[in-house]
Amino acid sequence: MAFHHVSVMKQEVLSLLSPAPGHVVVDGTFGGGGHARAILERILPDGLLIGTDLDEDAVTNAQACFADVQDNFRIFHDNFSNIRAVLDQCGLAGANGIVLDLGVSLHLLEKSGRGFSFQREEPLDMRMDGSGGGPKAMDVVNAYSQDELARIFLEYGEERQAKRIARRIVQRREDEPITTSGRLADIVASAVKGKPGRIHPATRVFQALRIHVNNELAHLEKFLETCLDCLLPGGRLCIISFHSLEDRIVKRRFAALAQGCTCPPDFPVCICGNQPKVKLLTKKVVKPSQAEVEKNPMSRSAKIRAMEKLAVEGSGAGGEDGRAKQ
């Protein structure tokens, strides 16, 4: 299977996760396994790498490419928001490290045939899990009202011309249903006013539809609500986001977990008892180097945030080393 993907900021991820021999590490967005292979080299000989991915092609590819380390590797066809359940299936109390790369894999864009790219003429599907149910992108653009489409484009794509684009889509679908990525891209381009910008006019619309179809932000929120329970004390979480919507959610959740006392400043003593649960490893967001952007232009909007779970007094969970079993 031709499965190609260039992993973003691999060295930065390794530095922030700090994987070591014997560690349990979860790659929640496995993709082509670039981050995973580099992590695996650090946790052998007795560590365990667990992967999850919604794309069946990624799972099949991983099973073949990581067959040489089958005692140290497990892959699941699942969403990263279900990592707690995956750890339970493995009989593990938690992981020493978790990494999420929220970008769309090059395979999905170029090889899946599901209409993720506006540069191709493919069925307008956009479901990351091709075997799953739920509406396809073509169902959305052909059935949703003009107001609903405009809301999706504005909320998930931050598209300033959302209303114009939604109106044009509703007009054009009356002629015939919009069923391919190429036709949708042409319709969006015809609706956008002004001089061509640095990015294709359909970029934000395709992003918005993909986020909506896959319920991406809700899954990210769900994961962040349970992430502490997925980490062992001293365990680290590293998240790579590619647009402001994701990064904003990650930033706010990390800040909330790292916050201590929430009492008003004029209180003489703390009465809330709130203690920081994590230590931020990235006080400021980490971005790719200019050299990496030149080598891999798709990395230009990537941002990394990372945190470490603080040890809790009296915790019975395992330490930083070894596979902690339930």
Short mmCIF file of C-alpha atoms in Angstrom, two decimals:
data_model
loop_
_atom_site.label_atom_id
_atom_site.label_comp_id
_atom_site.label_asym_id
_atom_site.label_seq_id
_atom_site.Cartn_x
_atom_site.Cartn_y
_atom_site.Cartn_z
CA MET A 1 0.00 0.00 0.00
CA ALA A 2 1.36 3.41 -1.01
CA PHE A 3 1.03 5.30 2.28
CA HIS A 4 3.14 8.42 2.47
CA HIS A 5 3.05 11.14 5.10
CA VAL A 6 5.72 13.55 6.30
CA SER A 7 5.60 13.86 10.08
CA VAL A 8 5.70 17.42 11.40
CA MET A 9 8.25 18.61 14.00
CA LYS A 10 9.40 15.08 14.82
CA GLN A 11 12.41 16.16 16.89
CA GLU A 12 10.36 18.67 18.86
CA VAL A 13 7.81 15.96 19.66
CA LEU A 14 10.52 13.58 20.83
CA SER A 15 12.07 16.28 23.02
CA LEU A 16 8.75 17.20 24.66
CA LEU A 17 7.50 13.63 25.14
CA SER A 18 10.90 12.40 26.31
CA PRO A 19 10.14 8.70 25.67
CA ALA A 20 12.44 6.23 27.43
CA PRO A 21 12.94 2.44 27.48
CA GLY A 22 9.96 0.69 29.03
CA HIS A 23 7.51 3.54 28.51
CA VAL A 24 3.95 3.16 27.26
CA VAL A 25 3.23 5.76 24.58
CA VAL A 26 0.01 6.33 22.63
CA ASP A 27 -0.05 7.86 19.16
CA GLY A 28 -3.71 8.82 18.90
CA THR A 29 -3.55 9.93 15.27
CA PHE A 30 -1.30 7.23 13.86
CA GLY A 31 -1.41 8.11 10.16
CA GLY A 32 1.72 6.93 8.38
CA GLY A 33 3.49 6.18 11.66
CA GLY A 34 6.33 8.69 11.31
CA HIS A 35 6.14 9.94 14.87
CA ALA A 36 5.39 6.42 16.07
CA ARG A 37 8.47 4.82 14.55
CA ALA A 38 10.74 7.47 16.07
CA ILE A 39 9.08 7.02 19.47
CA LEU A 40 9.29 3.25 19.28
CA GLU A 41 13.04 3.40 18.82
CA ARG A 42 13.27 5.26 22.15
CA ILE A 43 11.05 2.90 24.22
CA LEU A 44 12.48 -0.47 23.13
CA PRO A 45 13.25 -3.14 24.18
CA ASP A 46 10.34 -3.52 26.60
CA GLY A 47 8.18 -0.47 25.95
CA LEU A 48 4.75 -0.50 24.32
CA LEU A 49 3.50 1.73 21.52
CA ILE A 50 -0.28 1.95 21.05
CA GLY A 51 -1.80 3.56 17.98
CA THR A 52 -5.32 4.61 17.06
CA ASP A 53 -6.61 5.91 13.76
CA LEU A 54 -10.01 6.35 12.12
CA ASP A 55 -8.68 5.60 8.66
CA GLU A 56 -8.75 1.85 7.94
CA ASP A 57 -5.93 2.28 5.40
CA ALA A 58 -3.70 3.66 8.16
CA VAL A 59 -4.51 0.71 10.40
CA THR A 60 -3.84 -1.84 7.66
CA ASN A 61 -0.59 -0.10 6.74
CA ALA A 62 0.52 -0.03 10.39
CA GLN A 63 -0.15 -3.74 10.84
CA ALA A 64 2.15 -4.48 7.91
CA CYS A 65 4.88 -1.91 8.54
CA PHE A 66 5.17 -2.59 12.28
CA ALA A 67 4.97 -6.40 12.07
CA ASP A 68 8.64 -6.57 13.06
CA VAL A 69 7.82 -5.21 16.52
CA GLN A 70 4.47 -6.89 17.15
CA ASP A 71 5.33 -7.60 20.81
CA ASN A 72 5.82 -3.86 21.38
CA PHE A 73 3.01 -2.51 19.23
CA ARG A 74 -0.78 -2.51 19.09
CA ILE A 75 -3.01 -0.62 16.65
CA PHE A 76 -6.74 0.11 17.00
CA HIS A 77 -9.29 1.32 14.45
CA ASP A 78 -10.76 3.96 16.75
CA ASN A 79 -10.96 7.68 17.49
CA PHE A 80 -8.35 9.23 19.79
CA SER A 81 -11.22 10.49 21.95
CA ASN A 82 -11.66 6.87 23.06
CA ILE A 83 -8.06 6.42 24.29
CA ARG A 84 -9.23 5.65 27.83
CA ALA A 85 -11.23 2.67 26.54
CA VAL A 86 -8.27 1.56 24.41
CA LEU A 87 -5.98 1.60 27.44
CA ASP A 88 -8.56 -0.44 29.32
CA GLN A 89 -8.54 -3.02 26.53
CA CYS A 90 -4.76 -3.24 26.89
CA GLY A 91 -5.06 -3.67 30.66
CA LEU A 92 -3.19 -0.44 31.34
CA ALA A 93 -3.78 2.15 34.06
CA GLY A 94 -2.34 4.88 31.88
CA ALA A 95 0.42 5.93 29.52
CA ASN A 96 3.74 7.68 29.98
CA GLY A 97 3.12 9.73 26.86
CA ILE A 98 0.41 10.63 24.36
CA VAL A 99 0.84 12.46 21.07
CA LEU A 100 -1.87 13.81 18.79
CA ASP A 101 -1.18 15.22 15.33
CA LEU A 102 -4.48 16.85 14.39
CA GLY A 103 -3.49 17.50 10.78
CA VAL A 104 -5.01 15.59 7.86
CA SER A 105 -2.64 12.92 6.57
CA LEU A 106 -1.21 13.24 3.09
CA HIS A 107 -2.73 9.84 2.35
CA LEU A 108 -6.26 11.10 3.02
CA LEU A 109 -5.65 14.14 0.84
CA GLU A 110 -4.03 12.37 -2.08
CA LYS A 111 -4.91 8.68 -2.01
CA SER A 112 -8.18 8.08 -0.15
CA GLY A 113 -10.50 9.09 -2.99
CA ARG A 114 -12.92 10.67 -0.50
CA GLY A 115 -12.82 14.28 -1.64
CA PHE A 116 -10.65 15.82 1.08
CA SER A 117 -8.72 17.92 -1.44
CA PHE A 118 -10.17 20.71 -3.57
CA GLN A 119 -7.44 19.94 -6.11
CA ARG A 120 -9.01 16.62 -7.13
CA GLU A 121 -12.24 15.46 -8.72
CA GLU A 122 -13.46 12.82 -6.26
CA PRO A 123 -16.72 11.82 -4.57
CA LEU A 124 -17.50 14.42 -1.92
CA ASP A 125 -17.33 12.16 1.14
CA MET A 126 -14.77 13.60 3.64
CA ARG A 127 -15.42 10.98 6.33
CA MET A 128 -12.11 9.98 7.89
CA ASP A 129 -13.61 6.62 8.77
CA GLY A 130 -14.65 5.40 5.34
CA SER A 131 -16.35 2.38 6.89
CA GLY A 132 -18.45 4.39 9.30
CA GLY A 133 -21.89 5.89 9.10
CA GLY A 134 -22.95 9.48 9.40
CA PRO A 135 -23.51 12.07 6.70
CA LYS A 136 -21.04 12.62 3.88
CA ALA A 137 -19.98 16.10 2.86
CA MET A 138 -22.21 15.82 -0.22
CA ASP A 139 -25.20 15.20 2.08
CA VAL A 140 -24.39 18.40 3.94
CA VAL A 141 -23.97 20.68 0.91
CA ASN A 142 -27.09 19.31 -0.79
CA ALA A 143 -29.48 19.14 2.17
CA TYR A 144 -28.56 21.85 4.67
CA SER A 145 -30.22 25.24 4.51
CA GLN A 146 -28.35 28.34 3.38
CA ASP A 147 -28.17 29.61 6.97
CA GLU A 148 -26.85 26.28 8.25
CA LEU A 149 -24.14 26.15 5.59
CA ALA A 150 -23.12 29.74 6.29
CA ARG A 151 -22.84 28.95 10.01
CA ILE A 152 -20.61 25.92 9.35
CA PHE A 153 -18.31 27.88 7.01
CA LEU A 154 -18.03 30.77 9.46
CA GLU A 155 -17.73 28.75 12.68
CA TYR A 156 -15.43 25.97 11.50
CA GLY A 157 -13.65 27.65 8.61
CA GLU A 158 -13.62 31.26 9.82
CA GLU A 159 -14.65 32.12 6.28
CA ARG A 160 -15.55 35.82 6.00
CA GLN A 161 -17.59 35.30 2.83
CA ALA A 162 -19.58 32.43 4.31
CA LYS A 163 -22.99 33.87 3.42
CA ARG A 164 -22.05 34.52 -0.23
CA ILE A 165 -20.62 31.03 -0.62
CA ALA A 166 -23.61 29.37 1.04
CA ARG A 167 -25.99 31.29 -1.21
CA ARG A 168 -24.08 30.25 -4.34
CA ILE A 169 -24.06 26.59 -3.28
CA VAL A 170 -27.84 26.60 -2.73
CA GLN A 171 -28.35 28.21 -6.14
CA ARG A 172 -26.10 25.76 -7.99
CA ARG A 173 -27.40 22.60 -6.33
CA GLU A 174 -30.83 23.39 -7.81
CA ASP A 175 -29.34 22.70 -11.26
CA GLU A 176 -27.92 19.33 -10.15
CA PRO A 177 -26.65 17.85 -6.88
CA ILE A 178 -23.10 18.73 -5.85
CA THR A 179 -21.42 15.33 -5.53
CA THR A 180 -17.72 15.90 -6.26
CA SER A 181 -14.90 17.86 -4.65
CA GLY A 182 -13.92 19.47 -7.95
CA ARG A 183 -17.38 20.87 -8.60
CA LEU A 184 -17.71 22.21 -5.06
CA ALA A 185 -14.30 23.91 -5.33
CA ASP A 186 -15.35 25.58 -8.60
CA ILE A 187 -18.62 26.80 -7.09
CA VAL A 188 -16.84 28.26 -4.05
CA ALA A 189 -14.22 29.95 -6.25
CA SER A 190 -16.97 31.52 -8.36
CA ALA A 191 -18.64 32.96 -5.26
CA VAL A 192 -15.60 34.56 -3.64
CA LYS A 193 -15.09 38.28 -4.30
CA GLY A 194 -11.76 40.04 -4.45
CA LYS A 195 -8.30 39.23 -5.75
CA PRO A 196 -6.96 35.69 -5.30
CA GLY A 197 -5.18 35.32 -1.98
CA ARG A 198 -2.28 33.17 -0.85
CA ILE A 199 -4.54 30.18 -0.33
CA HIS A 200 -7.15 28.62 -2.62
CA PRO A 201 -10.63 30.20 -2.19
CA ALA A 202 -12.08 26.81 -1.21
CA THR A 203 -9.53 26.06 1.54
CA ARG A 204 -11.62 27.26 4.49
CA VAL A 205 -14.85 25.76 3.17
CA PHE A 206 -13.25 22.33 2.77
CA GLN A 207 -11.77 22.62 6.26
CA ALA A 208 -15.16 23.55 7.70
CA LEU A 209 -16.97 20.68 5.99
CA ARG A 210 -14.33 18.17 7.12
CA ILE A 211 -14.53 19.37 10.73
CA HIS A 212 -18.34 19.22 10.68
CA VAL A 213 -18.60 15.81 9.00
CA ASN A 214 -16.12 14.21 11.41
CA ASN A 215 -17.25 16.16 14.50
CA GLU A 216 -13.57 16.91 15.08
CA LEU A 217 -13.79 19.65 17.70
CA ALA A 218 -16.22 17.66 19.84
CA HIS A 219 -13.85 14.68 19.81
CA LEU A 220 -10.96 16.94 20.80
CA GLU A 221 -12.99 18.39 23.67
CA LYS A 222 -13.95 14.88 24.81
CA PHE A 223 -10.33 13.75 24.78
CA LEU A 224 -9.14 16.80 26.72
CA GLU A 225 -11.77 16.17 29.40
CA THR A 226 -10.39 12.65 29.97
CA CYS A 227 -6.68 13.14 29.14
CA LEU A 228 -5.51 13.32 32.76
CA ASP A 229 -7.08 9.94 33.45
CA CYS A 230 -5.12 8.53 30.49
CA LEU A 231 -1.72 9.66 31.80
CA LEU A 232 0.39 8.22 34.59
CA PRO A 233 1.89 10.71 37.08
CA GLY A 234 4.77 12.35 35.23
CA GLY A 235 3.20 11.38 31.91
CA ARG A 236 3.32 13.85 29.06
CA LEU A 237 0.83 14.96 26.43
CA CYS A 238 1.89 16.63 23.19
CA ILE A 239 -0.68 18.01 20.73
CA ILE A 240 0.02 19.38 17.26
CA SER A 241 -2.76 21.59 15.87
CA PHE A 242 -3.05 23.22 12.48
CA HIS A 243 -5.67 25.93 12.84
CA SER A 244 -6.76 28.43 15.47
CA LEU A 245 -9.95 26.58 16.44
CA GLU A 246 -8.04 23.52 17.63
CA ASP A 247 -5.19 25.48 19.17
CA ARG A 248 -7.59 27.68 21.13
CA ILE A 249 -9.34 24.65 22.64
CA VAL A 250 -6.02 23.02 23.59
CA LYS A 251 -4.58 26.24 25.02
CA ARG A 252 -7.60 26.91 27.23
CA ARG A 253 -7.80 23.36 28.56
CA PHE A 254 -4.09 23.19 29.31
CA ALA A 255 -4.28 26.55 31.11
CA ALA A 256 -7.24 25.39 33.19
CA LEU A 257 -5.42 22.21 34.24
CA ALA A 258 -2.28 24.18 35.14
CA GLN A 259 -4.16 26.77 37.20
CA GLY A 260 -3.80 26.80 40.96
CA CYS A 261 -5.85 28.89 43.36
CA THR A 262 -8.94 30.53 41.84
CA CYS A 263 -9.89 32.63 44.86
CA PRO A 264 -10.29 36.39 44.35
CA PRO A 265 -6.97 38.30 44.74
CA ASP A 266 -8.20 40.11 47.88
CA PHE A 267 -8.81 36.87 49.84
CA PRO A 268 -6.22 36.64 52.67
CA VAL A 269 -6.06 32.82 52.43
CA CYS A 270 -7.02 30.24 49.83
CA ILE A 271 -10.39 28.61 50.45
CA CYS A 272 -10.89 26.93 47.06
CA GLY A 273 -8.19 24.32 47.60
CA ASN A 274 -7.56 24.12 43.88
CA GLN A 275 -4.13 22.75 42.99
CA PRO A 276 -2.40 22.67 39.58
CA LYS A 277 -2.83 19.26 37.96
CA VAL A 278 -0.25 19.68 35.21
CA LYS A 279 2.94 21.55 34.42
CA LEU A 280 3.04 23.34 31.09
CA LEU A 281 6.05 22.28 29.04
CA THR A 282 5.39 24.93 26.40
CA LYS A 283 4.83 28.36 27.93
CA LYS A 284 4.59 29.63 24.37
CA VAL A 285 3.41 27.63 21.39
CA VAL A 286 6.18 25.81 19.48
CA LYS A 287 6.26 26.35 15.71
CA PRO A 288 8.28 24.63 12.98
CA SER A 289 11.62 26.03 11.95
CA GLN A 290 11.98 27.95 8.70
CA ALA A 291 14.08 25.09 7.36
CA GLU A 292 11.26 22.60 8.00
CA VAL A 293 8.66 24.87 6.40
CA GLU A 294 10.83 25.19 3.30
CA LYS A 295 11.23 21.42 3.16
CA ASN A 296 7.59 20.66 4.03
CA PRO A 297 5.25 23.61 3.29
CA MET A 298 2.33 21.73 4.88
CA SER A 299 4.00 22.24 8.26
CA ARG A 300 3.79 26.04 8.13
CA SER A 301 0.65 26.33 10.28
CA ALA A 302 1.58 23.62 12.80
CA LYS A 303 1.68 24.49 16.51
CA ILE A 304 2.74 22.29 19.41
CA ARG A 305 1.55 22.54 23.00
CA ALA A 306 2.64 20.07 25.67
CA MET A 307 2.06 19.40 29.35
CA GLU A 308 3.16 16.99 32.08
CA LYS A 309 0.82 15.44 34.63
CA LEU A 310 1.91 16.26 38.16
CA ALA A 311 2.27 13.51 40.72
CA VAL A 312 -0.66 13.33 43.13
CA GLU A 313 0.06 12.53 46.76
CA GLY A 314 -1.27 9.11 47.66
CA SER A 315 -1.77 8.07 44.02
CA GLY A 316 -1.60 4.34 43.49
CA ALA A 317 -0.87 4.62 39.79
CA GLY A 318 2.39 3.39 38.35
CA GLY A 319 5.52 5.51 38.12
CA GLU A 320 7.22 6.96 35.09
CA ASP A 321 8.91 3.73 34.04
CA GLY A 322 7.49 0.42 33.03
CA ARG A 323 4.10 -0.77 31.89
CA ALA A 324 1.63 0.06 34.66
CA LYS A 325 -1.04 -2.66 34.75
CA GLN A 326 -4.49 -2.36 36.24
#
